[in-house]
Amino acid sequence: MVHTSRGNRNRHARPSGKEVCYERVGCFKDDLTWWTGILSRRLAGLPWSPEKINTRFLLYTIHNRHDHQEISAVNYSTIRASNFGTNKMTRINIPGWNTNGKWQRHICNTLLQVEDVNCINLDWLNGSLEYNHAVNNLPVVSAEVAYFVDILRTKFGYPPSKVHLIGHSLGAHLAGDAGARIPGLGRITEAYFSLDCNHARSHRFYAESILNPDAFIAYPCRSYDNFKAGDCFHCPKEGCPTMGHFADRFHLKNTTNDRPYYFLNTGTFSPFARWRHKLTIKLSGNNSTNGKLFLRVGGTIRKTGELEIASGKLKPGMTYTTFIDADVDVGNITSIEFTWKEYSFKHSQNRLGAEMVTDVSGKYGYKSTFCSPDTVDSNIPQILTPC
């Protein structure tokens, strides 16, 4: 280790201008010029040594889903002796500060349900217990990641293009800094979405997107208000991206200077996956009344719960449309069940029915239409059949 100092230009400035060099990972300064991404949050300080930080690479594969194998670029014989497959993609999960790795293990476990990959969880907990230390130590850890990828290239002929870095919170900054050090890196994903994404939940959204990519379809729209109003449904001919793991399958074809915006809804609680439907009811009946309209949508996979379509004045001959984010994937739609509930507690002779129900769903806008000539009393289900 080499430790140097250039001194300060005035005695009132906080200490800066120092540099420390470590074998294998290079030299680092404390003058805040190394990276502009978090200048406003960084307190000047030199990073710890790689030995003190003790960055670890924990490998999971389909052959060891639940018990990691610790591999090391310094002792790369551990890579050769492990289940690391040079014919597979490698995905490295990078946490933020003071993270014990629980979400990383969950992502690896989920990934290995759908992919035969090398899933590596980065552990830098020793160097990230306190936020300021984590920020100062981050460049050393990112250099460790770059060194690891370079050892894969030089000792195993493994191309950086097959490496995908997945970062959350400060780990997303770390992934970006590591990526800047790795020519030809395959992909970087920041598990930190905007405009209004819950920071703490973003890695959970990512994990769910692995198993249910079509539940995280994002629709191009001018604003969230336009999206809520249904002005941007369904996907345009060039398609829609999906948020999360499979986002790289969508290739933006927009060649204008206007930055596109994409919107989607998630559930309030887990599971967060949602499948968007446009549901339209043409109402029939003998009298107008006040109440609510509901549908249940059944398909080849599952059936939704009761979905509220409209409330207030219910008038036969009128058409009611709403957009629903269902919490289950129904598959191909096979059945529609209609129910209406009158506000009045008094017994009435009013009867209403769904003369026609149209469902438009999925990124391709699949349309299903169901009909019935019947009307029913309040709280009595009506079963519709394909028209």
CSV table of C-alpha atoms in Angstrom, one decimal:
chain,number,residue,atom,x,y,z
A,1,MET,CA,0.0,0.0,0.0
A,2,VAL,CA,1.2,3.5,-0.9
A,3,HIS,CA,-0.3,6.5,0.9
A,4,THR,CA,0.4,10.1,-0.3
A,5,SER,CA,-0.8,13.6,0.4
A,6,ARG,CA,-0.7,16.8,-1.6
A,7,GLY,CA,-1.9,19.0,1.3
A,8,ASN,CA,-4.7,21.6,1.4
A,9,ARG,CA,-5.0,25.0,-0.4
A,10,ASN,CA,-6.6,26.6,2.7
A,11,ARG,CA,-6.8,25.6,6.3
A,12,HIS,CA,-10.6,25.9,6.4
A,13,ALA,CA,-11.2,23.2,3.7
A,14,ARG,CA,-11.9,19.7,4.8
A,15,PRO,CA,-8.9,17.3,4.3
A,16,SER,CA,-8.6,16.2,0.7
A,17,GLY,CA,-6.1,15.6,-2.0
A,18,LYS,CA,-4.8,12.3,-0.5
A,19,GLU,CA,-4.3,9.2,-2.4
A,20,VAL,CA,-3.9,5.5,-1.5
A,21,CYS,CA,-2.9,2.7,-3.8
A,22,TYR,CA,-3.5,-1.0,-3.3
A,23,GLU,CA,-2.1,-3.9,-5.2
A,24,ARG,CA,-4.4,-5.4,-7.8
A,25,VAL,CA,-7.1,-2.8,-7.6
A,26,GLY,CA,-5.2,0.5,-8.2
A,27,CYS,CA,-5.1,4.0,-6.7
A,28,PHE,CA,-7.9,6.0,-5.1
A,29,LYS,CA,-8.2,9.7,-4.1
A,30,ASP,CA,-10.3,11.5,-1.6
A,31,ASP,CA,-10.7,14.7,-3.5
A,32,LEU,CA,-14.2,13.8,-4.8
A,33,THR,CA,-13.2,13.8,-8.4
A,34,TRP,CA,-13.2,10.0,-8.9
A,35,TRP,CA,-17.0,10.0,-9.5
A,36,THR,CA,-19.6,12.7,-9.9
A,37,GLY,CA,-22.5,10.5,-9.2
A,38,ILE,CA,-22.7,11.0,-5.4
A,39,LEU,CA,-20.5,14.0,-4.7
A,40,SER,CA,-23.1,15.8,-2.6
A,41,ARG,CA,-23.4,12.8,-0.3
A,42,ARG,CA,-19.8,11.8,0.0
A,43,LEU,CA,-17.6,12.8,2.9
A,44,ALA,CA,-14.0,12.9,1.9
A,45,GLY,CA,-12.1,9.9,3.0
A,46,LEU,CA,-9.8,7.3,1.7
A,47,PRO,CA,-11.2,3.8,1.1
A,48,TRP,CA,-10.1,0.8,3.2
A,49,SER,CA,-7.8,-1.9,1.9
A,50,PRO,CA,-9.3,-4.8,0.0
A,51,GLU,CA,-8.3,-7.1,2.9
A,52,LYS,CA,-10.2,-5.0,5.4
A,53,ILE,CA,-13.3,-4.8,3.2
A,54,ASN,CA,-13.1,-8.5,2.5
A,55,THR,CA,-15.3,-8.5,-0.7
A,56,ARG,CA,-16.7,-12.0,-1.3
A,57,PHE,CA,-18.2,-13.6,-4.4
A,58,LEU,CA,-20.8,-16.3,-3.5
A,59,LEU,CA,-21.8,-18.6,-6.4
A,60,TYR,CA,-25.2,-20.3,-6.8
A,61,THR,CA,-26.0,-22.6,-9.7
A,62,ILE,CA,-28.7,-25.2,-10.5
A,63,HIS,CA,-26.3,-27.7,-8.8
A,64,ASN,CA,-26.1,-25.7,-5.6
A,65,ARG,CA,-29.3,-23.6,-5.4
A,66,HIS,CA,-29.3,-23.2,-1.6
A,67,ASP,CA,-25.7,-23.5,-0.5
A,68,HIS,CA,-23.2,-21.0,-2.0
A,69,GLN,CA,-19.7,-21.7,-3.1
A,70,GLU,CA,-17.2,-18.9,-2.3
A,71,ILE,CA,-15.0,-18.2,-5.3
A,72,SER,CA,-12.1,-15.8,-5.6
A,73,ALA,CA,-10.3,-14.0,-8.4
A,74,VAL,CA,-7.2,-13.9,-6.2
A,75,ASN,CA,-7.2,-17.6,-5.8
A,76,TYR,CA,-8.8,-18.5,-9.1
A,77,SER,CA,-8.4,-22.2,-8.6
A,78,THR,CA,-11.6,-21.8,-6.5
A,79,ILE,CA,-13.4,-20.8,-9.6
A,80,ARG,CA,-12.1,-23.9,-11.5
A,81,ALA,CA,-13.1,-26.2,-8.6
A,82,SER,CA,-16.6,-24.7,-8.4
A,83,ASN,CA,-19.8,-25.2,-10.3
A,84,PHE,CA,-19.1,-22.1,-12.4
A,85,GLY,CA,-20.0,-22.8,-16.0
A,86,THR,CA,-18.0,-20.9,-18.7
A,87,ASN,CA,-20.8,-21.7,-21.2
A,88,LYS,CA,-23.4,-19.9,-19.1
A,89,MET,CA,-24.4,-16.3,-18.5
A,90,THR,CA,-23.2,-14.8,-15.2
A,91,ARG,CA,-25.4,-12.5,-13.1
A,92,ILE,CA,-23.9,-10.6,-10.2
A,93,ASN,CA,-26.2,-9.2,-7.6
A,94,ILE,CA,-24.7,-6.1,-5.8
A,95,PRO,CA,-26.4,-4.8,-2.6
A,96,GLY,CA,-26.2,-1.3,-1.2
A,97,TRP,CA,-24.9,-0.4,2.2
A,98,ASN,CA,-25.5,-2.5,5.4
A,99,THR,CA,-27.3,-5.3,3.5
A,100,ASN,CA,-27.2,-8.9,4.7
A,101,GLY,CA,-27.8,-10.5,1.3
A,102,LYS,CA,-31.3,-11.8,1.9
A,103,TRP,CA,-32.8,-10.2,-1.3
A,104,GLN,CA,-29.8,-11.4,-3.3
A,105,ARG,CA,-30.4,-15.0,-2.3
A,106,HIS,CA,-34.0,-14.6,-3.2
A,107,ILE,CA,-33.1,-13.3,-6.7
A,108,CYS,CA,-30.6,-16.1,-7.3
A,109,ASN,CA,-33.2,-18.7,-6.2
A,110,THR,CA,-35.8,-17.2,-8.5
A,111,LEU,CA,-33.4,-16.8,-11.4
A,112,LEU,CA,-32.4,-20.5,-11.2
A,113,GLN,CA,-36.0,-21.5,-11.6
A,114,VAL,CA,-36.0,-20.1,-15.1
A,115,GLU,CA,-32.4,-19.9,-16.2
A,116,ASP,CA,-29.3,-22.1,-16.1
A,117,VAL,CA,-26.8,-19.3,-15.1
A,118,ASN,CA,-24.0,-18.5,-12.8
A,119,CYS,CA,-25.7,-16.4,-10.1
A,120,ILE,CA,-23.2,-14.6,-7.9
A,121,ASN,CA,-24.0,-12.6,-4.8
A,122,LEU,CA,-21.5,-9.9,-3.9
A,123,ASP,CA,-20.9,-9.6,-0.2
A,124,TRP,CA,-19.1,-6.4,0.9
A,125,LEU,CA,-20.9,-6.0,4.3
A,126,ASN,CA,-17.6,-5.5,6.2
A,127,GLY,CA,-17.0,-2.3,4.2
A,128,SER,CA,-20.6,-1.0,4.1
A,129,LEU,CA,-21.9,-1.2,7.7
A,130,GLU,CA,-21.9,2.7,7.9
A,131,TYR,CA,-23.0,4.8,5.0
A,132,ASN,CA,-20.0,7.1,4.8
A,133,HIS,CA,-17.6,4.2,4.9
A,134,ALA,CA,-19.7,2.4,2.3
A,135,VAL,CA,-19.4,5.4,-0.1
A,136,ASN,CA,-15.7,5.8,0.4
A,137,ASN,CA,-15.1,2.0,0.1
A,138,LEU,CA,-17.3,1.7,-3.0
A,139,PRO,CA,-14.5,2.3,-5.6
A,140,VAL,CA,-12.3,-0.4,-4.1
A,141,VAL,CA,-15.2,-2.9,-4.3
A,142,SER,CA,-16.1,-1.9,-7.9
A,143,ALA,CA,-12.4,-2.4,-8.8
A,144,GLU,CA,-12.7,-5.9,-7.2
A,145,VAL,CA,-15.7,-6.6,-9.4
A,146,ALA,CA,-13.7,-5.5,-12.5
A,147,TYR,CA,-10.7,-7.6,-11.4
A,148,PHE,CA,-12.9,-10.6,-11.0
A,149,VAL,CA,-14.4,-10.2,-14.5
A,150,ASP,CA,-11.0,-9.7,-15.9
A,151,ILE,CA,-9.7,-12.9,-14.3
A,152,LEU,CA,-12.6,-14.7,-15.9
A,153,ARG,CA,-11.5,-13.3,-19.3
A,154,THR,CA,-7.8,-13.9,-19.0
A,155,LYS,CA,-7.7,-17.2,-17.2
A,156,PHE,CA,-10.9,-18.9,-18.4
A,157,GLY,CA,-11.5,-17.2,-21.8
A,158,TYR,CA,-14.9,-16.0,-20.5
A,159,PRO,CA,-16.1,-12.8,-22.3
A,160,PRO,CA,-17.3,-9.8,-20.2
A,161,SER,CA,-20.3,-9.6,-22.6
A,162,LYS,CA,-21.7,-12.6,-20.8
A,163,VAL,CA,-21.7,-10.8,-17.4
A,164,HIS,CA,-24.7,-8.9,-16.1
A,165,LEU,CA,-24.5,-6.7,-13.0
A,166,ILE,CA,-27.7,-6.1,-11.0
A,167,GLY,CA,-27.4,-3.4,-8.4
A,168,HIS,CA,-29.8,-2.0,-5.8
A,169,SER,CA,-29.5,1.4,-4.1
A,170,LEU,CA,-25.8,2.2,-3.5
A,171,GLY,CA,-25.1,-1.1,-5.2
A,172,ALA,CA,-26.5,0.4,-8.4
A,173,HIS,CA,-23.8,3.1,-8.2
A,174,LEU,CA,-21.2,0.4,-7.5
A,175,ALA,CA,-22.4,-1.5,-10.6
A,176,GLY,CA,-22.1,1.6,-12.7
A,177,ASP,CA,-18.6,2.3,-11.5
A,178,ALA,CA,-17.6,-1.3,-12.0
A,179,GLY,CA,-19.1,-1.2,-15.5
A,180,ALA,CA,-16.9,1.8,-16.4
A,181,ARG,CA,-13.9,-0.3,-15.6
A,182,ILE,CA,-14.9,-3.3,-17.7
A,183,PRO,CA,-14.8,-2.9,-21.5
A,184,GLY,CA,-17.5,-4.9,-23.3
A,185,LEU,CA,-19.6,-5.6,-20.2
A,186,GLY,CA,-22.8,-7.3,-21.2
A,187,ARG,CA,-25.4,-5.5,-19.1
A,188,ILE,CA,-26.0,-3.4,-16.0
A,189,THR,CA,-29.4,-3.3,-14.3
A,190,GLU,CA,-30.2,-0.8,-11.6
A,191,ALA,CA,-33.0,-2.4,-9.5
A,192,TYR,CA,-34.1,1.1,-8.7
A,193,PHE,CA,-37.0,2.3,-10.9
A,194,SER,CA,-38.7,5.6,-11.3
A,195,LEU,CA,-40.7,7.8,-11.5
A,196,ASP,CA,-42.5,6.8,-8.4
A,197,CYS,CA,-41.1,3.4,-7.3
A,198,ASN,CA,-40.7,2.3,-3.7
A,199,HIS,CA,-37.0,2.2,-3.2
A,200,ALA,CA,-37.0,-0.6,-0.6
A,201,ARG,CA,-39.3,-2.7,-2.8
A,202,SER,CA,-37.6,-2.3,-6.1
A,203,HIS,CA,-35.5,-5.5,-5.7
A,204,ARG,CA,-38.8,-7.3,-4.9
A,205,PHE,CA,-40.3,-6.0,-8.1
A,206,TYR,CA,-37.3,-7.2,-9.9
A,207,ALA,CA,-37.5,-10.7,-8.4
A,208,GLU,CA,-41.2,-11.0,-9.3
A,209,SER,CA,-40.5,-9.8,-12.9
A,210,ILE,CA,-38.3,-12.9,-13.4
A,211,LEU,CA,-41.3,-15.3,-13.1
A,212,ASN,CA,-44.0,-13.0,-14.4
A,213,PRO,CA,-42.5,-10.7,-17.1
A,214,ASP,CA,-45.9,-9.9,-18.6
A,215,ALA,CA,-47.2,-8.6,-15.3
A,216,PHE,CA,-44.7,-5.7,-15.5
A,217,ILE,CA,-45.5,-4.3,-18.9
A,218,ALA,CA,-44.9,-0.6,-19.1
A,219,TYR,CA,-47.0,1.5,-21.5
A,220,PRO,CA,-45.7,4.5,-23.3
A,221,CYS,CA,-47.7,7.6,-22.3
A,222,ARG,CA,-47.4,11.3,-22.0
A,223,SER,CA,-48.2,11.4,-18.3
A,224,TYR,CA,-49.4,9.2,-15.4
A,225,ASP,CA,-52.8,10.9,-15.5
A,226,ASN,CA,-53.1,9.9,-19.2
A,227,PHE,CA,-52.1,6.4,-18.3
A,228,LYS,CA,-54.7,6.2,-15.5
A,229,ALA,CA,-57.4,7.5,-17.9
A,230,GLY,CA,-56.6,4.7,-20.3
A,231,ASP,CA,-55.3,6.9,-23.1
A,232,CYS,CA,-52.3,4.6,-23.7
A,233,PHE,CA,-53.7,1.1,-23.8
A,234,HIS,CA,-52.8,-1.2,-25.4
A,235,CYS,CA,-49.2,-1.4,-26.7
A,236,PRO,CA,-48.2,0.3,-30.0
A,237,LYS,CA,-47.1,-1.7,-32.9
A,238,GLU,CA,-43.4,-1.5,-31.8
A,239,GLY,CA,-44.4,-3.1,-28.5
A,240,CYS,CA,-44.0,-2.3,-24.9
A,241,PRO,CA,-41.0,-2.8,-22.6
A,242,THR,CA,-41.2,-4.8,-19.4
A,243,MET,CA,-39.8,-3.5,-16.2
A,244,GLY,CA,-37.2,-5.7,-14.5
A,245,HIS,CA,-35.2,-8.7,-15.6
A,246,PHE,CA,-36.4,-9.0,-19.2
A,247,ALA,CA,-36.2,-5.3,-20.0
A,248,ASP,CA,-33.3,-6.0,-22.4
A,249,ARG,CA,-35.7,-7.8,-24.8
A,250,PHE,CA,-37.2,-4.5,-25.8
A,251,HIS,CA,-35.2,-2.4,-28.2
A,252,LEU,CA,-36.3,1.3,-28.3
A,253,LYS,CA,-36.8,2.4,-31.9
A,254,ASN,CA,-37.5,6.0,-31.1
A,255,THR,CA,-35.1,8.1,-33.1
A,256,THR,CA,-36.4,11.5,-32.0
A,257,ASN,CA,-35.0,13.7,-29.3
A,258,ASP,CA,-38.1,13.2,-27.2
A,259,ARG,CA,-37.4,10.9,-24.3
A,260,PRO,CA,-40.3,8.4,-24.0
A,261,TYR,CA,-42.0,7.8,-20.7
A,262,TYR,CA,-43.4,4.5,-19.7
A,263,PHE,CA,-45.9,3.7,-16.9
A,264,LEU,CA,-47.3,0.7,-15.1
A,265,ASN,CA,-49.0,-0.1,-11.8
A,266,THR,CA,-47.9,-2.7,-9.2
A,267,GLY,CA,-49.7,-4.1,-6.2
A,268,THR,CA,-49.6,-2.4,-2.9
A,269,PHE,CA,-48.3,-5.5,-1.2
A,270,SER,CA,-46.7,-8.7,-2.4
A,271,PRO,CA,-47.3,-10.2,-4.8
A,272,PHE,CA,-46.8,-7.0,-6.8
A,273,ALA,CA,-47.5,-8.5,-10.3
A,274,ARG,CA,-50.4,-7.0,-12.1
A,275,TRP,CA,-52.1,-7.8,-15.4
A,276,ARG,CA,-53.9,-4.9,-17.1
A,277,HIS,CA,-57.4,-5.3,-18.6
A,278,LYS,CA,-59.8,-2.9,-20.3
A,279,LEU,CA,-63.3,-4.0,-19.4
A,280,THR,CA,-66.5,-2.7,-21.0
A,281,ILE,CA,-70.1,-3.6,-20.0
A,282,LYS,CA,-73.2,-2.8,-22.1
A,283,LEU,CA,-76.0,-2.8,-19.5
A,284,SER,CA,-79.5,-4.1,-20.0
A,285,GLY,CA,-82.5,-4.1,-17.6
A,286,ASN,CA,-85.9,-2.7,-16.8
A,287,ASN,CA,-85.2,0.3,-14.7
A,288,SER,CA,-82.4,2.8,-13.8
A,289,THR,CA,-81.1,2.6,-10.3
A,290,ASN,CA,-78.1,3.3,-8.1
A,291,GLY,CA,-75.5,0.7,-7.3
A,292,LYS,CA,-72.3,-1.0,-8.4
A,293,LEU,CA,-71.3,-3.3,-11.3
A,294,PHE,CA,-68.8,-6.1,-10.8
A,295,LEU,CA,-67.2,-8.7,-13.0
A,296,ARG,CA,-65.2,-11.9,-12.4
A,297,VAL,CA,-63.0,-12.9,-15.3
A,298,GLY,CA,-62.1,-16.6,-15.7
A,299,GLY,CA,-59.5,-18.2,-17.9
A,300,THR,CA,-57.4,-21.2,-18.7
A,301,ILE,CA,-55.1,-20.5,-15.7
A,302,ARG,CA,-57.1,-18.8,-12.9
A,303,LYS,CA,-60.1,-16.6,-12.1
A,304,THR,CA,-60.0,-13.1,-10.8
A,305,GLY,CA,-61.8,-12.0,-7.6
A,306,GLU,CA,-64.7,-9.5,-7.9
A,307,LEU,CA,-63.6,-6.5,-9.9
A,308,GLU,CA,-65.6,-3.2,-9.5
A,309,ILE,CA,-66.4,-1.7,-12.9
A,310,ALA,CA,-68.7,1.2,-12.1
A,311,SER,CA,-70.7,2.8,-9.3
A,312,GLY,CA,-73.4,5.4,-9.0
A,313,LYS,CA,-76.3,5.8,-11.5
A,314,LEU,CA,-76.8,2.5,-13.4
A,315,LYS,CA,-78.8,3.0,-16.6
A,316,PRO,CA,-79.9,0.2,-19.0
A,317,GLY,CA,-78.5,0.9,-22.5
A,318,MET,CA,-75.5,2.7,-21.2
A,319,THR,CA,-71.9,1.4,-21.6
A,320,TYR,CA,-69.4,1.4,-18.7
A,321,THR,CA,-65.7,1.1,-19.2
A,322,THR,CA,-62.8,0.9,-16.8
A,323,PHE,CA,-59.2,-0.3,-16.5
A,324,ILE,CA,-58.3,-3.0,-14.0
A,325,ASP,CA,-54.9,-4.2,-12.9
A,326,ALA,CA,-55.8,-7.8,-11.9
A,327,ASP,CA,-53.6,-9.6,-9.3
A,328,VAL,CA,-53.8,-12.9,-11.2
A,329,ASP,CA,-52.9,-14.1,-14.7
A,330,VAL,CA,-56.1,-15.6,-16.0
A,331,GLY,CA,-54.6,-16.9,-19.3
A,332,ASN,CA,-56.9,-17.1,-22.2
A,333,ILE,CA,-60.3,-15.8,-21.1
A,334,THR,CA,-63.0,-18.5,-21.0
A,335,SER,CA,-65.8,-17.1,-18.8
A,336,ILE,CA,-67.3,-13.9,-17.5
A,337,GLU,CA,-69.5,-13.5,-14.5
A,338,PHE,CA,-71.5,-10.4,-13.9
A,339,THR,CA,-73.0,-9.1,-10.6
A,340,TRP,CA,-74.7,-5.9,-9.7
A,341,LYS,CA,-75.4,-4.6,-6.2
A,342,GLU,CA,-78.1,-2.1,-5.5
A,343,TYR,CA,-77.6,0.6,-2.9
A,344,SER,CA,-81.1,0.4,-1.5
A,345,PHE,CA,-81.8,-2.0,1.3
A,346,LYS,CA,-85.5,-2.2,0.3
A,347,HIS,CA,-86.7,-5.0,-1.9
A,348,SER,CA,-87.1,-3.8,-5.4
A,349,GLN,CA,-88.3,-5.1,-8.7
A,350,ASN,CA,-85.2,-3.8,-10.6
A,351,ARG,CA,-83.3,-6.3,-12.7
A,352,LEU,CA,-80.1,-5.6,-14.6
A,353,GLY,CA,-77.9,-7.6,-16.9
A,354,ALA,CA,-74.7,-7.5,-18.8
A,355,GLU,CA,-75.9,-7.6,-22.4
A,356,MET,CA,-72.3,-7.6,-23.6
A,357,VAL,CA,-68.9,-7.6,-21.9
A,358,THR,CA,-65.6,-6.9,-23.8
A,359,ASP,CA,-62.2,-7.6,-22.3
A,360,VAL,CA,-59.0,-6.2,-23.9
A,361,SER,CA,-55.9,-7.5,-22.3
A,362,GLY,CA,-52.2,-8.3,-22.7
A,363,LYS,CA,-49.5,-6.5,-24.5
A,364,TYR,CA,-51.0,-7.5,-27.8
A,365,GLY,CA,-54.5,-6.3,-26.9
A,366,TYR,CA,-56.3,-9.6,-27.1
A,367,LYS,CA,-60.0,-9.0,-27.3
A,368,SER,CA,-62.7,-11.3,-25.9
A,369,THR,CA,-66.4,-10.6,-26.1
A,370,PHE,CA,-69.1,-12.4,-24.0
A,371,CYS,CA,-72.9,-11.9,-24.2
A,372,SER,CA,-76.2,-12.8,-22.5
A,373,PRO,CA,-79.9,-11.9,-23.0
A,374,ASP,CA,-80.7,-12.3,-19.3
A,375,THR,CA,-81.2,-9.9,-16.5
A,376,VAL,CA,-80.7,-10.7,-12.8
A,377,ASP,CA,-81.7,-9.4,-9.4
A,378,SER,CA,-79.2,-7.6,-7.2
A,379,ASN,CA,-76.5,-9.8,-5.8
A,380,ILE,CA,-77.3,-12.7,-8.2
A,381,PRO,CA,-74.5,-13.8,-10.5
A,382,GLN,CA,-75.1,-13.8,-14.3
A,383,ILE,CA,-73.0,-16.1,-16.4
A,384,LEU,CA,-72.1,-14.9,-19.9
A,385,THR,CA,-70.9,-17.0,-22.8
A,386,PRO,CA,-68.8,-16.1,-25.9
A,387,CYS,CA,-70.9,-14.1,-28.4
